[in-house]
Amino acid sequence: IRSALTDGPLTGKHILVTSGPTHEPIDPVRYIANRSSGAQGTAIAVALRDLGADVSFVTGPADVPAPSGVRVIPVQTAREMQAAVEKALPADVAVFAAAVADWRVASQSGSKIKKQQGKLPVLEFSENPDILAGVSQMSEGRPRLVVGFAAETDDVIAHATAKRARKGCDWIVANDVSPDTGIMGGTENAVTLISERGAEEWPRMGKDEVAQQLAHRIVDYLAKK
Ligand code: CTP
Ligand code: CA
């Protein structure tokens, strides 16, 4: 049994973490989703909790269980995640580790779509809200530090650097998720931290260690300003 740290370096700080995939229903029995185990986001919530932070953990349907000692807010869809994030704010820091589905099915069916011989369904999509961009660009009450993730399969640093600028977040944790890296679904991660100081490549290490290093960087950042 864990008792909340009353004198950790993040004691008194409220930190919002999004994690896991979102599921966007097609009909009551089918959905589209991104591939995400939730392991990295969960490890980040644990690392922040262990430094004393008050963590709000907004999670889609992940493979790994949500940690104890944090405020768990389960959601299914991107729009539910956005609403939960807005409700959980204000926060000192927000970390967006979720793999949010970019699109939802425009007109989801309330009843199960039946197979029809010789006829294929055609799905139309609508774009989901960009939760990270919305929070990064808040004119009032923006978290002091907004951290996004960028899972890429090529030109990782170029894509992630452009993403940081486009969304307006402070840091991007970028990684190469090409199938041959074994990072998706694995226990290790190899990330590059993109900040105002440029790109900093971290050695490949456990997702828990990535989370702890990131948590310590957050402590340093909050101490500086
Ligand atoms: N993100 C979000 N809301 C969305 C899409 C993404 O909050 N609707 C966040 C993710 O949690 C992540 C960051 O934005 O922190 C980058 O997500 P990513 O999918 O890499 O960026 P996109 O802008 O969607 O670009 P693309 O998928 O085309 O690479
Ligand atoms: Ca995306």
Short mmCIF file of N, CA and C in Angstrom, two decimals, residues 4-162:
data_model
loop_
_atom_site.label_atom_id
_atom_site.label_comp_id
_atom_site.label_asym_id
_atom_site.label_seq_id
_atom_site.Cartn_x
_atom_site.Cartn_y
_atom_site.Cartn_z
N ALA A 4 0.63 8.70 -0.35
CA ALA A 4 1.10 9.79 -1.23
C ALA A 4 2.32 10.46 -0.62
N LEU A 5 3.28 10.75 -1.46
CA LEU A 5 4.48 11.44 -1.01
C LEU A 5 4.09 12.86 -0.60
N THR A 6 4.46 13.24 0.59
CA THR A 6 4.10 14.59 1.02
C THR A 6 5.25 15.56 0.83
N ASP A 7 6.43 15.03 0.45
CA ASP A 7 7.56 15.95 0.29
C ASP A 7 8.42 15.59 -0.92
N GLY A 8 7.80 15.04 -1.96
CA GLY A 8 8.54 14.78 -3.19
C GLY A 8 8.73 16.06 -3.97
N PRO A 9 9.60 16.04 -4.99
CA PRO A 9 9.85 17.25 -5.78
C PRO A 9 8.64 17.71 -6.59
N LEU A 10 7.64 16.84 -6.76
CA LEU A 10 6.44 17.25 -7.51
C LEU A 10 5.21 17.35 -6.60
N THR A 11 5.43 17.31 -5.30
CA THR A 11 4.31 17.44 -4.37
C THR A 11 3.62 18.79 -4.59
N GLY A 12 2.29 18.72 -4.66
CA GLY A 12 1.52 19.95 -4.86
C GLY A 12 1.33 20.29 -6.33
N LYS A 13 1.96 19.54 -7.23
CA LYS A 13 1.80 19.79 -8.67
C LYS A 13 0.73 18.85 -9.23
N HIS A 14 -0.17 19.41 -10.02
CA HIS A 14 -1.18 18.60 -10.70
C HIS A 14 -0.70 18.34 -12.12
N ILE A 15 -0.56 17.08 -12.48
CA ILE A 15 -0.06 16.71 -13.81
C ILE A 15 -1.08 15.82 -14.50
N LEU A 16 -1.42 16.23 -15.72
CA LEU A 16 -2.37 15.49 -16.55
C LEU A 16 -1.59 14.60 -17.51
N VAL A 17 -1.98 13.33 -17.59
CA VAL A 17 -1.33 12.41 -18.53
C VAL A 17 -2.43 11.74 -19.36
N THR A 18 -2.30 11.76 -20.70
CA THR A 18 -3.19 10.94 -21.53
C THR A 18 -2.41 9.71 -21.97
N SER A 19 -3.12 8.60 -22.16
CA SER A 19 -2.43 7.34 -22.44
C SER A 19 -3.34 6.39 -23.20
N GLY A 20 -2.74 5.40 -23.82
CA GLY A 20 -3.50 4.35 -24.50
C GLY A 20 -4.05 4.80 -25.84
N PRO A 21 -4.78 3.91 -26.49
CA PRO A 21 -5.40 4.26 -27.77
C PRO A 21 -6.77 4.90 -27.52
N THR A 22 -7.40 5.39 -28.59
CA THR A 22 -8.85 5.62 -28.50
C THR A 22 -9.51 4.63 -29.45
N HIS A 23 -10.73 4.29 -29.13
CA HIS A 23 -11.55 3.42 -29.99
C HIS A 23 -12.67 4.25 -30.57
N GLU A 24 -12.80 4.18 -31.89
CA GLU A 24 -13.84 4.95 -32.58
C GLU A 24 -14.82 3.95 -33.18
N PRO A 25 -16.05 3.90 -32.66
CA PRO A 25 -16.98 2.87 -33.10
C PRO A 25 -17.42 3.02 -34.56
N ILE A 26 -17.56 1.87 -35.21
CA ILE A 26 -18.16 1.79 -36.54
C ILE A 26 -19.65 1.44 -36.36
N ASP A 27 -19.86 0.47 -35.51
CA ASP A 27 -21.21 0.05 -35.12
C ASP A 27 -21.04 -0.58 -33.72
N PRO A 28 -22.07 -1.13 -33.12
CA PRO A 28 -21.91 -1.61 -31.74
C PRO A 28 -20.86 -2.71 -31.55
N VAL A 29 -20.43 -3.36 -32.62
CA VAL A 29 -19.48 -4.47 -32.44
C VAL A 29 -18.12 -4.23 -33.11
N ARG A 30 -17.95 -3.10 -33.79
CA ARG A 30 -16.70 -2.86 -34.52
C ARG A 30 -16.16 -1.47 -34.22
N TYR A 31 -14.83 -1.36 -34.30
CA TYR A 31 -14.23 -0.03 -34.09
C TYR A 31 -12.94 0.08 -34.89
N ILE A 32 -12.45 1.31 -35.05
CA ILE A 32 -11.10 1.53 -35.55
C ILE A 32 -10.28 2.12 -34.42
N ALA A 33 -8.99 1.85 -34.45
CA ALA A 33 -8.14 2.27 -33.33
C ALA A 33 -6.71 2.39 -33.80
N ASN A 34 -5.89 3.05 -32.98
CA ASN A 34 -4.44 3.03 -33.18
C ASN A 34 -3.86 1.90 -32.35
N ARG A 35 -2.70 1.44 -32.75
CA ARG A 35 -2.00 0.42 -31.99
C ARG A 35 -1.29 1.10 -30.81
N SER A 36 -1.65 0.76 -29.59
CA SER A 36 -1.00 1.32 -28.40
C SER A 36 -1.30 0.44 -27.21
N SER A 37 -0.25 0.01 -26.51
CA SER A 37 -0.47 -0.83 -25.33
C SER A 37 -0.80 0.02 -24.10
N GLY A 38 -0.41 1.30 -24.14
CA GLY A 38 -0.54 2.15 -22.96
C GLY A 38 0.63 2.03 -22.00
N ALA A 39 1.64 1.23 -22.37
CA ALA A 39 2.75 0.98 -21.43
C ALA A 39 3.56 2.24 -21.13
N GLN A 40 3.87 3.04 -22.18
CA GLN A 40 4.72 4.22 -21.92
C GLN A 40 3.96 5.29 -21.11
N GLY A 41 2.71 5.51 -21.46
CA GLY A 41 1.92 6.50 -20.71
C GLY A 41 1.73 6.08 -19.26
N THR A 42 1.50 4.79 -19.04
CA THR A 42 1.32 4.28 -17.67
C THR A 42 2.61 4.45 -16.87
N ALA A 43 3.74 4.15 -17.51
CA ALA A 43 5.03 4.30 -16.82
C ALA A 43 5.28 5.77 -16.45
N ILE A 44 4.86 6.67 -17.30
CA ILE A 44 5.04 8.11 -17.00
C ILE A 44 4.18 8.52 -15.81
N ALA A 45 2.94 8.05 -15.79
CA ALA A 45 2.06 8.37 -14.65
C ALA A 45 2.65 7.85 -13.35
N VAL A 46 3.20 6.64 -13.39
CA VAL A 46 3.81 6.04 -12.19
C VAL A 46 5.03 6.86 -11.74
N ALA A 47 5.88 7.24 -12.70
CA ALA A 47 7.09 7.99 -12.34
C ALA A 47 6.75 9.34 -11.73
N LEU A 48 5.73 10.00 -12.27
CA LEU A 48 5.32 11.31 -11.74
C LEU A 48 4.70 11.15 -10.35
N ARG A 49 3.87 10.14 -10.21
CA ARG A 49 3.27 9.81 -8.91
C ARG A 49 4.35 9.57 -7.86
N ASP A 50 5.37 8.83 -8.25
CA ASP A 50 6.42 8.47 -7.29
C ASP A 50 7.26 9.68 -6.87
N LEU A 51 7.18 10.77 -7.64
CA LEU A 51 7.87 12.00 -7.24
C LEU A 51 6.91 12.95 -6.52
N GLY A 52 5.71 12.46 -6.22
CA GLY A 52 4.79 13.23 -5.39
C GLY A 52 3.68 13.94 -6.13
N ALA A 53 3.66 13.86 -7.48
CA ALA A 53 2.64 14.60 -8.23
C ALA A 53 1.24 14.04 -7.99
N ASP A 54 0.28 14.95 -8.11
CA ASP A 54 -1.13 14.59 -8.13
C ASP A 54 -1.46 14.36 -9.61
N VAL A 55 -1.66 13.10 -10.00
CA VAL A 55 -1.76 12.76 -11.42
C VAL A 55 -3.21 12.47 -11.83
N SER A 56 -3.67 13.16 -12.87
CA SER A 56 -4.94 12.80 -13.52
C SER A 56 -4.58 12.02 -14.77
N PHE A 57 -5.06 10.77 -14.85
CA PHE A 57 -4.65 9.83 -15.89
C PHE A 57 -5.86 9.52 -16.78
N VAL A 58 -5.89 10.16 -17.93
CA VAL A 58 -7.00 9.98 -18.87
C VAL A 58 -6.58 8.90 -19.86
N THR A 59 -7.24 7.75 -19.78
CA THR A 59 -6.76 6.61 -20.56
C THR A 59 -7.84 5.98 -21.43
N GLY A 60 -7.47 5.70 -22.68
CA GLY A 60 -8.30 4.89 -23.56
C GLY A 60 -8.15 3.44 -23.17
N PRO A 61 -8.79 2.54 -23.91
CA PRO A 61 -8.75 1.11 -23.58
C PRO A 61 -7.38 0.49 -23.84
N ALA A 62 -6.51 0.53 -22.84
CA ALA A 62 -5.12 0.07 -22.97
C ALA A 62 -5.01 -1.41 -22.61
N ASP A 63 -3.88 -2.01 -22.99
CA ASP A 63 -3.62 -3.42 -22.63
C ASP A 63 -3.16 -3.53 -21.18
N VAL A 64 -2.39 -2.56 -20.73
CA VAL A 64 -1.83 -2.66 -19.37
C VAL A 64 -2.79 -1.99 -18.39
N PRO A 65 -2.86 -2.49 -17.15
CA PRO A 65 -3.78 -1.90 -16.18
C PRO A 65 -3.35 -0.49 -15.78
N ALA A 66 -4.32 0.34 -15.44
CA ALA A 66 -4.01 1.69 -14.96
C ALA A 66 -3.34 1.58 -13.59
N PRO A 67 -2.41 2.50 -13.30
CA PRO A 67 -1.70 2.41 -12.02
C PRO A 67 -2.58 2.82 -10.84
N SER A 68 -2.17 2.41 -9.65
CA SER A 68 -2.83 2.87 -8.43
C SER A 68 -2.23 4.22 -8.04
N GLY A 69 -2.90 4.91 -7.17
CA GLY A 69 -2.35 6.16 -6.64
C GLY A 69 -2.44 7.33 -7.60
N VAL A 70 -3.23 7.18 -8.66
CA VAL A 70 -3.49 8.30 -9.57
C VAL A 70 -5.00 8.38 -9.80
N ARG A 71 -5.48 9.52 -10.28
CA ARG A 71 -6.90 9.68 -10.58
C ARG A 71 -7.13 9.13 -11.99
N VAL A 72 -7.79 7.98 -12.10
CA VAL A 72 -7.96 7.33 -13.40
C VAL A 72 -9.29 7.77 -14.02
N ILE A 73 -9.23 8.29 -15.25
CA ILE A 73 -10.43 8.71 -15.98
C ILE A 73 -10.49 7.91 -17.28
N PRO A 74 -11.26 6.82 -17.30
CA PRO A 74 -11.30 5.98 -18.50
C PRO A 74 -12.21 6.59 -19.58
N VAL A 75 -11.74 6.52 -20.83
CA VAL A 75 -12.53 7.01 -21.96
C VAL A 75 -12.40 6.00 -23.10
N GLN A 76 -13.26 6.15 -24.11
CA GLN A 76 -13.19 5.29 -25.29
C GLN A 76 -12.72 6.10 -26.51
N THR A 77 -13.42 7.18 -26.81
CA THR A 77 -13.20 7.89 -28.07
C THR A 77 -12.34 9.14 -27.86
N ALA A 78 -11.87 9.69 -28.99
CA ALA A 78 -11.08 10.93 -28.95
C ALA A 78 -11.90 12.07 -28.36
N ARG A 79 -13.16 12.13 -28.75
CA ARG A 79 -13.97 13.24 -28.23
C ARG A 79 -14.22 13.09 -26.74
N GLU A 80 -14.36 11.86 -26.27
CA GLU A 80 -14.46 11.67 -24.81
C GLU A 80 -13.15 12.04 -24.12
N MET A 81 -12.04 11.72 -24.77
CA MET A 81 -10.74 12.07 -24.19
C MET A 81 -10.59 13.59 -24.11
N GLN A 82 -11.00 14.28 -25.16
CA GLN A 82 -10.91 15.74 -25.15
C GLN A 82 -11.76 16.33 -24.01
N ALA A 83 -12.98 15.82 -23.84
CA ALA A 83 -13.85 16.34 -22.78
C ALA A 83 -13.26 16.06 -21.40
N ALA A 84 -12.66 14.88 -21.23
CA ALA A 84 -12.07 14.52 -19.94
C ALA A 84 -10.85 15.40 -19.64
N VAL A 85 -10.07 15.70 -20.68
CA VAL A 85 -8.90 16.57 -20.50
C VAL A 85 -9.35 17.97 -20.09
N GLU A 86 -10.36 18.48 -20.78
CA GLU A 86 -10.84 19.84 -20.45
C GLU A 86 -11.36 19.89 -19.01
N LYS A 87 -12.01 18.82 -18.59
CA LYS A 87 -12.56 18.77 -17.24
C LYS A 87 -11.46 18.66 -16.18
N ALA A 88 -10.37 17.97 -16.54
CA ALA A 88 -9.28 17.76 -15.57
C ALA A 88 -8.41 19.00 -15.41
N LEU A 89 -8.41 19.89 -16.41
CA LEU A 89 -7.60 21.10 -16.30
C LEU A 89 -8.21 22.02 -15.24
N PRO A 90 -7.45 22.92 -14.61
CA PRO A 90 -6.07 23.28 -14.91
C PRO A 90 -5.05 22.28 -14.36
N ALA A 91 -3.89 22.30 -14.98
CA ALA A 91 -2.78 21.46 -14.52
C ALA A 91 -1.48 22.24 -14.68
N ASP A 92 -0.50 21.89 -13.87
CA ASP A 92 0.82 22.53 -14.00
C ASP A 92 1.54 22.03 -15.24
N VAL A 93 1.36 20.74 -15.51
CA VAL A 93 2.03 20.09 -16.63
C VAL A 93 1.02 19.15 -17.30
N ALA A 94 1.10 19.00 -18.63
CA ALA A 94 0.26 18.02 -19.32
C ALA A 94 1.15 17.21 -20.27
N VAL A 95 1.03 15.89 -20.17
CA VAL A 95 1.81 14.97 -21.01
C VAL A 95 0.83 14.15 -21.85
N PHE A 96 0.95 14.26 -23.17
CA PHE A 96 0.00 13.61 -24.08
C PHE A 96 0.64 12.39 -24.72
N ALA A 97 0.53 11.27 -24.02
CA ALA A 97 1.14 10.03 -24.51
C ALA A 97 0.14 9.16 -25.26
N ALA A 98 -1.12 9.57 -25.32
CA ALA A 98 -2.14 8.74 -25.97
C ALA A 98 -1.92 8.67 -27.47
N ALA A 99 -2.31 7.54 -28.05
CA ALA A 99 -2.34 7.36 -29.51
C ALA A 99 -3.78 7.59 -29.94
N VAL A 100 -4.09 8.85 -30.20
CA VAL A 100 -5.48 9.25 -30.48
C VAL A 100 -5.80 8.94 -31.94
N ALA A 101 -6.94 8.34 -32.19
CA ALA A 101 -7.36 8.09 -33.58
C ALA A 101 -7.60 9.43 -34.26
N ASP A 102 -7.01 9.62 -35.43
CA ASP A 102 -7.14 10.89 -36.13
C ASP A 102 -8.54 11.09 -36.70
N TRP A 103 -9.21 9.97 -36.99
CA TRP A 103 -10.53 10.05 -37.62
C TRP A 103 -11.53 9.20 -36.86
N ARG A 104 -12.76 9.63 -36.91
CA ARG A 104 -13.86 8.80 -36.42
C ARG A 104 -14.80 8.54 -37.60
N VAL A 105 -15.60 7.51 -37.46
CA VAL A 105 -16.54 7.18 -38.52
C VAL A 105 -17.66 8.23 -38.50
N ALA A 106 -17.89 8.85 -39.64
CA ALA A 106 -18.78 10.02 -39.69
C ALA A 106 -20.19 9.69 -39.23
N SER A 107 -20.73 8.62 -39.72
CA SER A 107 -22.10 8.28 -39.30
C SER A 107 -22.08 6.85 -38.79
N GLN A 108 -21.75 6.71 -37.50
CA GLN A 108 -21.69 5.36 -36.95
C GLN A 108 -23.10 4.80 -36.84
N SER A 109 -23.18 3.49 -37.03
CA SER A 109 -24.47 2.82 -37.07
C SER A 109 -24.88 2.39 -35.66
N GLY A 110 -26.12 2.65 -35.31
CA GLY A 110 -26.62 2.24 -34.01
C GLY A 110 -26.89 0.75 -33.93
N SER A 111 -27.03 0.13 -35.08
CA SER A 111 -27.24 -1.32 -35.09
C SER A 111 -26.13 -1.98 -35.90
N LYS A 112 -25.92 -3.24 -35.66
CA LYS A 112 -24.83 -3.96 -36.31
C LYS A 112 -25.01 -3.98 -37.84
N ILE A 113 -23.94 -3.58 -38.54
CA ILE A 113 -23.98 -3.61 -40.01
C ILE A 113 -23.87 -5.06 -40.43
N LYS A 114 -24.82 -5.53 -41.23
CA LYS A 114 -24.81 -6.93 -41.65
C LYS A 114 -24.06 -7.11 -42.96
N LYS A 115 -23.38 -8.25 -43.07
CA LYS A 115 -22.75 -8.60 -44.35
C LYS A 115 -23.84 -8.76 -45.39
N GLN A 116 -23.55 -8.23 -46.57
CA GLN A 116 -24.50 -8.45 -47.67
C GLN A 116 -23.72 -8.98 -48.84
N GLN A 117 -24.18 -10.07 -49.39
CA GLN A 117 -23.43 -10.71 -50.46
C GLN A 117 -23.17 -9.75 -51.62
N GLY A 118 -21.89 -9.67 -51.99
CA GLY A 118 -21.53 -8.86 -53.15
C GLY A 118 -21.53 -7.36 -52.89
N LYS A 119 -21.70 -6.96 -51.62
CA LYS A 119 -21.77 -5.53 -51.33
C LYS A 119 -20.82 -5.20 -50.19
N LEU A 120 -19.89 -4.26 -50.44
CA LEU A 120 -18.94 -3.89 -49.41
C LEU A 120 -19.36 -2.57 -48.77
N PRO A 121 -19.21 -2.45 -47.45
CA PRO A 121 -19.56 -1.17 -46.84
C PRO A 121 -18.53 -0.10 -47.20
N VAL A 122 -18.93 1.12 -47.27
CA VAL A 122 -18.01 2.25 -47.47
C VAL A 122 -18.11 3.13 -46.23
N LEU A 123 -16.97 3.35 -45.60
CA LEU A 123 -16.96 4.18 -44.40
C LEU A 123 -16.54 5.59 -44.76
N GLU A 124 -17.25 6.56 -44.22
CA GLU A 124 -16.81 7.95 -44.35
C GLU A 124 -16.32 8.40 -43.00
N PHE A 125 -15.30 9.27 -43.02
CA PHE A 125 -14.66 9.69 -41.77
C PHE A 125 -14.81 11.18 -41.53
N SER A 126 -14.78 11.55 -40.24
CA SER A 126 -14.63 12.94 -39.83
C SER A 126 -13.34 13.05 -39.06
N GLU A 127 -12.73 14.23 -39.06
CA GLU A 127 -11.48 14.41 -38.33
C GLU A 127 -11.76 14.63 -36.85
N ASN A 128 -11.00 13.98 -35.99
CA ASN A 128 -11.14 14.18 -34.56
C ASN A 128 -10.43 15.47 -34.14
N PRO A 129 -10.83 16.05 -33.00
CA PRO A 129 -10.14 17.23 -32.49
C PRO A 129 -8.70 16.87 -32.10
N ASP A 130 -7.78 17.78 -32.32
CA ASP A 130 -6.39 17.59 -31.87
C ASP A 130 -6.29 18.12 -30.43
N ILE A 131 -6.27 17.19 -29.50
CA ILE A 131 -6.34 17.55 -28.08
C ILE A 131 -5.06 18.27 -27.66
N LEU A 132 -3.93 17.74 -28.07
CA LEU A 132 -2.63 18.35 -27.73
C LEU A 132 -2.54 19.77 -28.28
N ALA A 133 -2.91 19.97 -29.53
CA ALA A 133 -2.82 21.31 -30.12
C ALA A 133 -3.74 22.27 -29.38
N GLY A 134 -4.93 21.80 -29.04
CA GLY A 134 -5.88 22.65 -28.33
C GLY A 134 -5.33 23.14 -27.00
N VAL A 135 -4.73 22.25 -26.24
CA VAL A 135 -4.19 22.64 -24.92
C VAL A 135 -2.94 23.50 -25.10
N SER A 136 -2.10 23.16 -26.08
CA SER A 136 -0.86 23.93 -26.31
C SER A 136 -1.17 25.38 -26.66
N GLN A 137 -2.31 25.59 -27.34
CA GLN A 137 -2.63 26.92 -27.85
C GLN A 137 -3.65 27.66 -26.99
N MET A 138 -3.89 27.16 -25.76
CA MET A 138 -4.83 27.85 -24.86
C MET A 138 -4.31 29.26 -24.57
N SER A 139 -5.23 30.25 -24.65
CA SER A 139 -4.78 31.62 -24.39
C SER A 139 -4.79 31.92 -22.90
N GLU A 140 -5.59 31.16 -22.15
CA GLU A 140 -5.64 31.37 -20.69
C GLU A 140 -5.57 30.03 -20.00
N GLY A 141 -4.82 29.96 -18.90
CA GLY A 141 -4.80 28.75 -18.10
C GLY A 141 -4.04 27.60 -18.72
N ARG A 142 -3.13 27.92 -19.66
CA ARG A 142 -2.33 26.86 -20.28
C ARG A 142 -1.38 26.25 -19.24
N PRO A 143 -1.22 24.93 -19.24
CA PRO A 143 -0.20 24.34 -18.36
C PRO A 143 1.17 24.97 -18.66
N ARG A 144 2.02 25.07 -17.63
CA ARG A 144 3.34 25.68 -17.84
C ARG A 144 4.18 24.88 -18.80
N LEU A 145 3.96 23.58 -18.80
CA LEU A 145 4.74 22.71 -19.68
C LEU A 145 3.78 21.74 -20.35
N VAL A 146 3.82 21.72 -21.68
CA VAL A 146 2.97 20.80 -22.46
C VAL A 146 3.89 19.89 -23.27
N VAL A 147 3.74 18.59 -23.05
CA VAL A 147 4.62 17.60 -23.67
C VAL A 147 3.79 16.69 -24.58
N GLY A 148 4.18 16.61 -25.84
CA GLY A 148 3.52 15.71 -26.78
C GLY A 148 4.44 14.56 -27.15
N PHE A 149 3.88 13.57 -27.80
CA PHE A 149 4.64 12.44 -28.32
C PHE A 149 4.53 12.43 -29.84
N ALA A 150 5.49 11.84 -30.49
CA ALA A 150 5.40 11.65 -31.94
C ALA A 150 5.96 10.28 -32.26
N ALA A 151 5.07 9.38 -32.62
CA ALA A 151 5.49 8.05 -33.05
C ALA A 151 5.58 8.08 -34.56
N GLU A 152 6.77 7.89 -35.09
CA GLU A 152 6.98 8.02 -36.53
C GLU A 152 7.65 6.75 -37.05
N THR A 153 7.54 6.56 -38.36
CA THR A 153 8.24 5.42 -38.95
C THR A 153 9.37 5.86 -39.88
N ASP A 154 9.42 7.15 -40.23
CA ASP A 154 10.57 7.64 -41.01
C ASP A 154 10.78 9.13 -40.77
N ASP A 155 12.01 9.58 -41.06
CA ASP A 155 12.37 10.99 -40.83
C ASP A 155 11.89 11.46 -39.46
N VAL A 156 12.23 10.69 -38.42
CA VAL A 156 11.65 10.91 -37.09
C VAL A 156 11.88 12.33 -36.60
N ILE A 157 13.11 12.79 -36.66
CA ILE A 157 13.42 14.10 -36.05
C ILE A 157 12.78 15.23 -36.85
N ALA A 158 12.82 15.13 -38.17
CA ALA A 158 12.22 16.17 -39.01
C ALA A 158 10.71 16.25 -38.77
N HIS A 159 10.05 15.09 -38.77
CA HIS A 159 8.61 15.09 -38.55
C HIS A 159 8.26 15.61 -37.16
N ALA A 160 9.03 15.18 -36.17
CA ALA A 160 8.71 15.56 -34.79
C ALA A 160 8.98 17.04 -34.55
N THR A 161 10.03 17.56 -35.17
CA THR A 161 10.34 18.99 -35.01
C THR A 161 9.22 19.83 -35.64
N ALA A 162 8.76 19.41 -36.80
CA ALA A 162 7.65 20.12 -37.47
C ALA A 162 6.38 20.03 -36.63
#
